[in-house]
Amino acid sequence: MLSTLIKSFSRSTPSLAGAQYRAYSRQMPMMYPILLSSTWIVAYVHTDIAPLWLTVAIPSLFTAACVLRMLHWLKAYETIPSPEEAAKAFRATMLLAPIIASSFTVWSFLLFSYGTPYTKSYLAFYMANTVVVCIFCLMHVREAALIVTLIVNGAFIGFFAWAGQPTFLAMALNTALVSIGMLVVLSINYDDFARRIAAEADASAKQTEQARLMRMIDDMPVAVMTADPIDFKITYLNDASRKLLRRIEHLLPIDAEAMIGASIDIFHLVPDRQRRLLSDPTRLPHRIRINLGNEVLDLNASAIHADDGNYLGPMLTWAIVTSEVEAENKIRYLAHHDALTGLANRVTLNDALLKLTSDALTPGALLLIDLDGFKVINDTLGHKFGDELLVAVAKRLSELCESHSAVIARQGGDEFAIVLTNVSTSQCDTITSDILTRLSEPFVLERKRVAQIGASIGVALFPKHATSAEEVMVRADMALYVAKTAGKGGVRYFTTEMQDEFVAANRLENELRIALSSGKGLSIFYQPIIDLRHRKVVSREALARWYHDELGWVSPATFIVAAERSDLILKLGHHVLHEACREAMSWDGGETVAVNISASQMGRSELLSVVRSALDQSGLPPERLELEITETALLRNEAASVAELEQIRALGVRISLDDFGTGYSSLAHLRLFPFDKIKIDGSFVRDALDRADCASIVAAVIDLGNRLGVATVAEGVETLAHFNLMQDLGCHQVQGYLLGRPSASPYDDILNPDLVTSS
Ligand code: C2E
Ligand code: CA
Ligand code: CA
């Protein structure tokens, strides 16, 4: 029992120590007067029988010491000590308690020897009572109480046992038993006291925590609101909530300040549904968007539970998300629409195709529309007009499809697409021809500018031509490709031949790719160009040749087109330029070499470096290289192409305008760039012989060339008649079968010795 007592004595927390100190500091001043008054009475009783030092001197010493301690405690009365101060006070008490107890006990025993039986009994009584009072007063410092008990009772029992007084021994034993009993009672009381203090400390910590939490929730940037789960009245709003409520006050039937106690129903059009949700914690958390006037609220309702699991009510964190929702809608719109025209974009188009092809019973069609002539307008009038034109095209297409179930999309650039659902082939015919008619009518744009364009259309029907969305797209694209290459302003429906051609073209492209990487089958032929004044070969045109083991000789008209469709043209162009420059270095006459440059090679900022590397690697002087560019190539990306050609020309390389007479045949284009040579197309040369108007145009070109200081070359000179005519018209140079066919070796040129002098 003693050990548990001792153990229980030494458990103390800071809050307990504080409470102990407070209780103890209130009881201690009381112990000293009782102790002193009893002591002085004992001294008085012994005045005549005991010496003066025992009855006056020692009690006075005790009094002085006790008064000092009492004053100390009176000063400490009701103060709140720090944990260190409390510990210090306990240590002092622990030290003083045995001293005081021993001093008083020894003093009592010294008096004992002088007394009469009566005074002796009184002394024993004094000791018994005093120890009881001391235990009581020390009840909050149980260690000290225990020490006092042990010292006083131990000494008591020992002394009376030694003195051999059975009555006194009995009294001592009695007192010891009472003391032990009291210690037990005190210990139990003390435990209760400790528990109460612990509970108080706990409650106070909880309260502090709660207050801190409330302050946090109040200051939180998120709006928080709680409501009663029974009557749905608002029970709490934090500062952020109040601020938000003031923002939407005009939309609510109640002032923002009067919200506490108001029903939460004011936020909802269908309050019953909201109530059902908020009263059922199993359905929480739940996120709701509420439209309130023109504002959108985002509410996140969660359930608050008590420690015992009881549902206390909903907590709503909420925000006004109107601008976010607007942004979201805008983003969603942008993700599905073309920003310029407001038509559907590729994503929506694909969705529409998937939808169309998901039901084989509903026939439909995909129309791919490519504008003809848009590029020229965009380049000449500017992007602003180009954009305006695209918007106008979108408007016309929308009007035309009004009475159909159609999704109209802009695929990018000047390509549009229409998915028609539930249309017959004849309806499709009508729509496509209407589109062609309507788009070829002039567009009057801002500042009264008039734009005239046309369109090519490729059509794939579902399920007749294709059964999956992807297939419909690929096949309509094939049809469009054919429509575009067949000439402007046409409609083409997908056919199986197109598919075959496509497959063949794909194969050709593949084979060409292999040939280009292995170098197998590819070669370059050279065709002489003769100067009419000196009747000498002045130049040779490099013409690519391809021999394929299975396909035989593949015409450049075929493989150049295949190469242009892919990036192969860059590789081929690179190959020809390097080969031709290298080959020309071995020509003894110092003739120039003319290399054809495809439209796809221009405007990519690549040509200059390829030309440079071909010249550097071969060592050919730049003046011996000519590049042949067609009008179409120049116009495709006019500004970039002209800039690129100017840089190449600055190297000393000459630039010829090839195939003049085909394409735009615009004399104005001759002024776009200072060409060194104009090559009049073979078809023109042939026609000039039979048609006077053609002859006069050739004459005009030659004349213009002369005035601009540009040499003119007649291509396709096959007969002497052509030759003579070109000579009469004043052409500077001629090229054609009459004078030499393209051949692998320049010295195999089949020269007509009457017309050309060998050098
Ligand atoms: P082009 O630049 O107009 O080349 C002249 C074409 O006319 C050559 O056809 C040539 O063989 C042909 N020709 C020459 N004299 C006569 C003649 O008296 N009568 C007739 N009927 N034809 C004649 P080829 O070699 O079949 O080349 C066709 C086109 O392929 C070339 O037309 C050129 O545009 C392109 N091409 C050829 N090689 C290359 C190349 O290396 N790169 C690029 N980008 N294109 C090339
Ligand atoms: Ca050429
Ligand atoms: Ca040509």
mmCIF file of N, CA, C and O in Angstrom, residues 527-540 588-592 677 713 723 727 732-735 739 749 751-759:
data_model
loop_
_atom_site.group_PDB
_atom_site.id
_atom_site.type_symbol
_atom_site.label_atom_id
_atom_site.label_comp_id
_atom_site.label_asym_id
_atom_site.label_seq_id
_atom_site.Cartn_x
_atom_site.Cartn_y
_atom_site.Cartn_z
ATOM 1 N N GLN A 527 19.850 17.827 -121.174
ATOM 2 C CA GLN A 527 19.374 18.250 -122.502
ATOM 3 C C GLN A 527 20.002 19.610 -122.834
ATOM 4 O O GLN A 527 19.928 20.527 -122.012
ATOM 5 N N PRO A 528 20.599 19.699 -124.019
ATOM 6 C CA PRO A 528 21.305 20.953 -124.341
ATOM 7 C C PRO A 528 20.368 22.120 -124.645
ATOM 8 O O PRO A 528 19.264 21.924 -125.157
ATOM 9 N N ILE A 529 20.844 23.305 -124.361
ATOM 10 C CA ILE A 529 20.144 24.547 -124.709
ATOM 11 C C ILE A 529 21.122 25.339 -125.586
ATOM 12 O O ILE A 529 22.289 25.534 -125.195
ATOM 13 N N ILE A 530 20.636 25.742 -126.748
ATOM 14 C CA ILE A 530 21.545 26.327 -127.745
ATOM 15 C C ILE A 530 21.326 27.821 -127.903
ATOM 16 O O ILE A 530 20.189 28.287 -127.981
ATOM 17 N N ASP A 531 22.389 28.528 -127.912
ATOM 18 C CA ASP A 531 22.323 29.976 -128.138
ATOM 19 C C ASP A 531 22.220 30.205 -129.642
ATOM 20 O O ASP A 531 23.014 29.656 -130.431
ATOM 21 N N LEU A 532 21.226 30.972 -130.076
ATOM 22 C CA LEU A 532 20.947 31.114 -131.496
ATOM 23 C C LEU A 532 21.974 31.978 -132.224
ATOM 24 O O LEU A 532 22.233 31.778 -133.398
ATOM 25 N N ARG A 533 22.528 32.952 -131.490
ATOM 26 C CA ARG A 533 23.477 33.847 -132.161
ATOM 27 C C ARG A 533 24.780 33.098 -132.487
ATOM 28 O O ARG A 533 25.270 33.116 -133.597
ATOM 29 N N HIS A 534 25.284 32.350 -131.437
ATOM 30 C CA HIS A 534 26.555 31.672 -131.661
ATOM 31 C C HIS A 534 26.389 30.224 -132.106
ATOM 32 O O HIS A 534 27.372 29.556 -132.394
ATOM 33 N N ARG A 535 25.137 29.743 -132.146
ATOM 34 C CA ARG A 535 24.841 28.351 -132.521
ATOM 35 C C ARG A 535 25.672 27.367 -131.679
ATOM 36 O O ARG A 535 26.281 26.442 -132.195
ATOM 37 N N LYS A 536 25.713 27.655 -130.411
ATOM 38 C CA LYS A 536 26.539 26.847 -129.507
ATOM 39 C C LYS A 536 25.726 26.380 -128.299
ATOM 40 O O LYS A 536 24.773 27.051 -127.889
ATOM 41 N N VAL A 537 26.123 25.210 -127.742
ATOM 42 C CA VAL A 537 25.481 24.756 -126.488
ATOM 43 C C VAL A 537 25.978 25.667 -125.367
ATOM 44 O O VAL A 537 27.183 25.740 -125.122
ATOM 45 N N VAL A 538 25.049 26.394 -124.762
ATOM 46 C CA VAL A 538 25.466 27.294 -123.679
ATOM 47 C C VAL A 538 25.067 26.742 -122.313
ATOM 48 O O VAL A 538 25.575 27.166 -121.282
ATOM 49 N N SER A 539 24.121 25.809 -122.353
ATOM 50 C CA SER A 539 23.608 25.325 -121.073
ATOM 51 C C SER A 539 23.042 23.933 -121.264
ATOM 52 O O SER A 539 22.780 23.509 -122.403
ATOM 53 N N ARG A 540 22.870 23.183 -120.140
ATOM 54 C CA ARG A 540 22.178 21.889 -120.230
ATOM 55 C C ARG A 540 21.192 21.802 -119.077
ATOM 56 O O ARG A 540 21.529 22.155 -117.940
ATOM 57 N N ASP A 588 33.797 20.462 -120.542
ATOM 58 C CA ASP A 588 34.934 21.309 -120.923
ATOM 59 C C ASP A 588 34.519 22.683 -121.398
ATOM 60 O O ASP A 588 35.280 23.630 -121.279
ATOM 61 N N GLY A 589 33.286 22.782 -121.971
ATOM 62 C CA GLY A 589 32.885 24.064 -122.569
ATOM 63 C C GLY A 589 32.465 25.135 -121.583
ATOM 64 O O GLY A 589 32.110 26.236 -121.991
ATOM 65 N N GLY A 590 32.449 24.828 -120.317
ATOM 66 C CA GLY A 590 32.030 25.815 -119.305
ATOM 67 C C GLY A 590 30.541 26.138 -119.389
ATOM 68 O O GLY A 590 30.099 27.208 -118.971
ATOM 69 N N GLU A 591 29.721 25.173 -119.942
ATOM 70 C CA GLU A 591 28.283 25.410 -120.050
ATOM 71 C C GLU A 591 27.665 25.495 -118.653
ATOM 72 O O GLU A 591 28.185 24.896 -117.707
ATOM 73 N N THR A 592 26.577 26.195 -118.587
ATOM 74 C CA THR A 592 25.870 26.248 -117.299
ATOM 75 C C THR A 592 24.978 25.008 -117.191
ATOM 76 O O THR A 592 24.663 24.361 -118.194
ATOM 77 N N LYS A 677 16.235 34.684 -117.105
ATOM 78 C CA LYS A 677 15.844 33.984 -118.312
ATOM 79 C C LYS A 677 14.350 33.658 -118.250
ATOM 80 O O LYS A 677 13.833 33.376 -117.170
ATOM 81 N N VAL A 713 14.123 31.797 -123.896
ATOM 82 C CA VAL A 713 14.427 30.464 -124.416
ATOM 83 C C VAL A 713 13.136 29.838 -124.914
ATOM 84 O O VAL A 713 12.126 29.878 -124.209
ATOM 85 N N PHE A 723 12.167 26.083 -135.219
ATOM 86 C CA PHE A 723 13.481 26.690 -135.057
ATOM 87 C C PHE A 723 13.558 28.045 -135.769
ATOM 88 O O PHE A 723 13.959 29.052 -135.203
ATOM 89 N N GLN A 727 13.772 31.855 -134.298
ATOM 90 C CA GLN A 727 14.898 32.712 -134.689
ATOM 91 C C GLN A 727 14.387 34.034 -135.228
ATOM 92 O O GLN A 727 14.876 35.097 -134.867
ATOM 93 N N HIS A 732 16.404 34.221 -127.936
ATOM 94 C CA HIS A 732 17.852 34.105 -127.756
ATOM 95 C C HIS A 732 18.346 32.669 -127.796
ATOM 96 O O HIS A 732 19.401 32.396 -128.318
ATOM 97 N N GLN A 733 17.573 31.770 -127.180
ATOM 98 C CA GLN A 733 18.037 30.390 -127.079
ATOM 99 C C GLN A 733 16.919 29.426 -127.426
ATOM 100 O O GLN A 733 15.745 29.771 -127.317
ATOM 101 N N VAL A 734 17.288 28.203 -127.815
ATOM 102 C CA VAL A 734 16.289 27.174 -128.117
ATOM 103 C C VAL A 734 16.672 25.854 -127.456
ATOM 104 O O VAL A 734 17.844 25.588 -127.195
ATOM 105 N N GLN A 735 15.608 25.051 -127.184
ATOM 106 C CA GLN A 735 15.804 23.734 -126.560
ATOM 107 C C GLN A 735 14.753 22.822 -127.147
ATOM 108 O O GLN A 735 13.595 23.214 -127.296
ATOM 109 N N LEU A 739 17.276 19.653 -131.544
ATOM 110 C CA LEU A 739 18.667 20.011 -131.257
ATOM 111 C C LEU A 739 19.363 19.008 -130.346
ATOM 112 O O LEU A 739 20.579 18.864 -130.403
ATOM 113 N N ASP A 749 24.778 13.964 -126.845
ATOM 114 C CA ASP A 749 23.782 14.891 -127.395
ATOM 115 C C ASP A 749 23.668 14.657 -128.898
ATOM 116 O O ASP A 749 24.680 14.646 -129.589
ATOM 117 N N LEU A 751 23.308 16.167 -131.682
ATOM 118 C CA LEU A 751 23.297 17.529 -132.195
ATOM 119 C C LEU A 751 23.044 17.525 -133.706
ATOM 120 O O LEU A 751 23.478 16.623 -134.428
ATOM 121 N N ASN A 752 22.320 18.529 -134.137
ATOM 122 C CA ASN A 752 22.089 18.693 -135.562
ATOM 123 C C ASN A 752 23.234 19.572 -136.078
ATOM 124 O O ASN A 752 23.247 20.772 -135.851
ATOM 125 N N PRO A 753 24.177 18.963 -136.743
ATOM 126 C CA PRO A 753 25.405 19.695 -137.088
ATOM 127 C C PRO A 753 25.170 20.920 -137.972
ATOM 128 O O PRO A 753 25.943 21.861 -137.940
ATOM 129 N N ASP A 754 24.018 20.882 -138.707
ATOM 130 C CA ASP A 754 23.763 22.066 -139.558
ATOM 131 C C ASP A 754 23.363 23.281 -138.727
ATOM 132 O O ASP A 754 23.540 24.405 -139.130
ATOM 133 N N LEU A 755 22.768 22.940 -137.569
ATOM 134 C CA LEU A 755 22.224 24.043 -136.768
ATOM 135 C C LEU A 755 23.164 24.466 -135.645
ATOM 136 O O LEU A 755 23.145 25.607 -135.210
ATOM 137 N N VAL A 756 23.948 23.488 -135.170
ATOM 138 C CA VAL A 756 24.779 23.786 -134.006
ATOM 139 C C VAL A 756 26.230 23.480 -134.332
ATOM 140 O O VAL A 756 26.541 22.416 -134.864
ATOM 141 N N THR A 757 27.097 24.389 -134.019
ATOM 142 C CA THR A 757 28.516 24.126 -134.206
ATOM 143 C C THR A 757 29.061 23.481 -132.950
ATOM 144 O O THR A 757 28.757 23.928 -131.832
ATOM 145 N N SER A 758 29.807 22.398 -133.157
ATOM 146 C CA SER A 758 30.329 21.752 -131.947
ATOM 147 C C SER A 758 31.503 22.567 -131.441
ATOM 148 O O SER A 758 32.268 23.114 -132.211
ATOM 149 N N SER A 759 31.604 22.603 -130.154
ATOM 150 C CA SER A 759 32.629 23.455 -129.572
ATOM 151 C C SER A 759 33.920 22.676 -129.420
ATOM 152 O O SER A 759 33.917 21.468 -129.396
#
